[in-house]
Phi, psi and omega in degrees: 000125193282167183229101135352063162309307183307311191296298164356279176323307196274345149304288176325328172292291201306310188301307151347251187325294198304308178293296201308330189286306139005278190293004176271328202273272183358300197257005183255358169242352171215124173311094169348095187290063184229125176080238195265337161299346171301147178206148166245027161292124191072358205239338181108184181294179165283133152258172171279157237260290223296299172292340196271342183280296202308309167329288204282323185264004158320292190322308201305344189260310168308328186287311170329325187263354212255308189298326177272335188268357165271329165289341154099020198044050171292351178255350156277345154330309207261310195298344172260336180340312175272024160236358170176127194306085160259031173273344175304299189269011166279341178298340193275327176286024199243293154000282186306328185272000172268004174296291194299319166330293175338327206260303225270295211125199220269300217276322178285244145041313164297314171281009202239320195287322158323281159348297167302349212245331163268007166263340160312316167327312180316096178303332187062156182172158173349295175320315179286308208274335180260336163295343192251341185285285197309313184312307213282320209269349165284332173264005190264331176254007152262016196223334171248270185307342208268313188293276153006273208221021164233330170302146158293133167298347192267341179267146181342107173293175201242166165243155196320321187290319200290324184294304187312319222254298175317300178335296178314330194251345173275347155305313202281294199310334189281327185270335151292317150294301171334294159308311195313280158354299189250356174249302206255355200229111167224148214240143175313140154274112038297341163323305179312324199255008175292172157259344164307302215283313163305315216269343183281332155301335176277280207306336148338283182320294195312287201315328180265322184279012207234291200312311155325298196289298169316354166268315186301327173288322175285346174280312158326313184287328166304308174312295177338125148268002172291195123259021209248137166315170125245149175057007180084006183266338186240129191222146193271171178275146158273097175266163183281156186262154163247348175233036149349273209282336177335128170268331185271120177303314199305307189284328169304313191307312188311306177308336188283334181273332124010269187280341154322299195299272179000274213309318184301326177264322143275082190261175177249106085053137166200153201146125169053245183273348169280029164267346199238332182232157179276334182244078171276002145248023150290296190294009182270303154318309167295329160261012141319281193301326175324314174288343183295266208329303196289341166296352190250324197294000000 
C-alpha cells in the first residue's frame, strides 16, 4: 500500500483547523479548569505546574527528533550538501529508523520507507531549515526553560485531563510541523529573499521576544509576596471594602487579612505588552505563530 505523506500531512491539518473550531464551541459553554479556575472536581487529580508543563509540551520536541529519524534527516543533509557529502552519514540515522520499523512491523516499516523516499525529494534550504529550527526552539524554552527554570513553586496545578489533552495536541502539531518541513513543503532557495518570508520571521522573532517578556513579569508577580509594585511593573488589585464602616475592631481585622489573601494571589500585571493588552502573553504567543504562518505561507 502506497502512503502520501504530503497528502497525510495536509488531512491532518484540515482536521486540525475542525477540532480548533470544536474546542471554540466548547469552551464557550464550559469553563477551563486552568490557572485560577483550577479543580479537580470533574477533572480528574492535579498534578503539579512543573510536571504538568514538562508532560504536555514535550511530545513537540520527540515526535520532531521521531519524524527526522524516521526520514533518515534528509533536510539538514541536503541543506548542507555542498560543503560535504551527508548523505553518507545520514545513512546510519537510516539504519535506526528501519530498526525501529522492524519493531513497529512490516506494514509500518513499508510506511516509514515511503516516507524516506518522499523525504529524499526534499531538496531542503535555508527556509526549510529556519522555520523548523525557529518551531524547536519555541518548544525548547517552553517545554524546558520555561518549567524548569522560570515557572514559580507557587503556580496553580493542573488536572491530569487538561494535561493530557495539551499532550495530545503538541504530539499531533509537532507531527504536522515536522513532516511538513521535512517531507512535504519545499520552498524556491530565492524564498530567503521574498519579503513574505523576511518579514513573517521579524514578526515571529518580535512575537516569541514580547512572549518572553511577558511571562517574566507574570512570574515576577507570582513571586512577589508583597502588595508593593515589583520593579514598577506590578500593582496589587485593589479591592472594595464592605466593611468600611465595620464597628466591631474584630470584623475590620478580619476583613483586613481577607484582602491580604487577595492581594497575595491576585494581582494587575503592568508593563512591556500589558499597557495595551490584559494577556499579553497569550496575545504575544499569537503573534508569534502568526509571523510563523505568514514566513511560511
Amino acid at each position: 500500500m502506497a502512503y502520501d505523506m504530503p497528502r497525510l500531512v495536509e488531512v491532518s491539518s484540515w482536521l486540525m483547523i475542525a477540532s480548533a473550531s470544536c474546542t471554540l464551541v466548547a469552551l464557550l459553554l464550559i469553563r477551563a479548569p486552568y490557572g485560577r479556575y483550577t479543580t479537580s472536581k470533574g477533572w480528574g487529580a492535579q498534578l503539579p505546574a512543573k510536571l504538568a508543563w514538562l508532560v504536555m509540551e514535550a511530545p513537540t520536541l520527540w515526535m520532531t527528533a521521531l519524524m527526522y529519524i524516521m526520514t533518515g534527516g534528509p533536510l539538514l543533509s541536503h541543506a548542507t550538501n555542498s560543503h560535504f557529502a551527508a548523505q553518507d552519514s545520514a545513512s546510519h540515522v537510516c539504519n535506526l529508523g528501519e530498526a525501529l520499523c522492524g519493531i513497529m512491523g512490516e506494514r509500518n516499516g513499508t510506511w516509514a520507507a515511503n516516507t524516506r523516499a518522499q523525504a529524499s525529494e526534499n531538496q531542503g534550504n535555508l527556509v526549510n531549515c529556519v522555520l523548523l529550527i525557529f518551531f524547536i526552539s519555541h518548544y525548547i524554552h517552553r517545554a524546558i526553560i520555561f518549567p524548569c527554570l522560570r515557572l514559580p513553586k507557587t503556580a496553580a496545578p493542573m488536572p491530569w485531563t487538561v494535561c493530557f489533552l495539551a499532550f495530545a495536541y503538541c504530539a499531533w502539531n509537532g507531527f504536522n510541523q515536522s513532516a511538513g518541513l521535512m517531507t512535504s513543503y519545499v520552498y524556491s532557495e530565492d524564498y530567503v529573499h521574498n519579503p513574505r518570508f523576511l518579514i513573517g520571521m521579524a514578526i515571529a522573532l518580535l512575537g516569541f521576544a514580547l512572549n518572553v517578556h511577558a511571562d517574566s513579569i507574570l512570574m515576577r508577580l507570582k513571586d512577589s509576596s508583597s502588595g508593593k509594585a515589583t520593579s514598577g511593573h506590578v500593582q496589587d488589585q485593589r479591592l472594595k471594602d464592605p466593611l468600611v464602616a465595620a464597628e466591631t475592631t474584630e470584623q475590620a481585622h478580619s476583613h483586613q487579612a481577607e484582602l491580604a489573601r487577595r492581594r497575595q494571589r491576585y494581582k494587575i500585571p503592568h508593563g512591556g505588552l500589558f499597557y495595551f493588552v490584559s494577556c499579553a502573553n497569550y496575545s504575544a504567543e499569537i503573534l508569534e505563530w502568526f509571523g510563523y504562518a505568514v514566513a511560511g505561507w
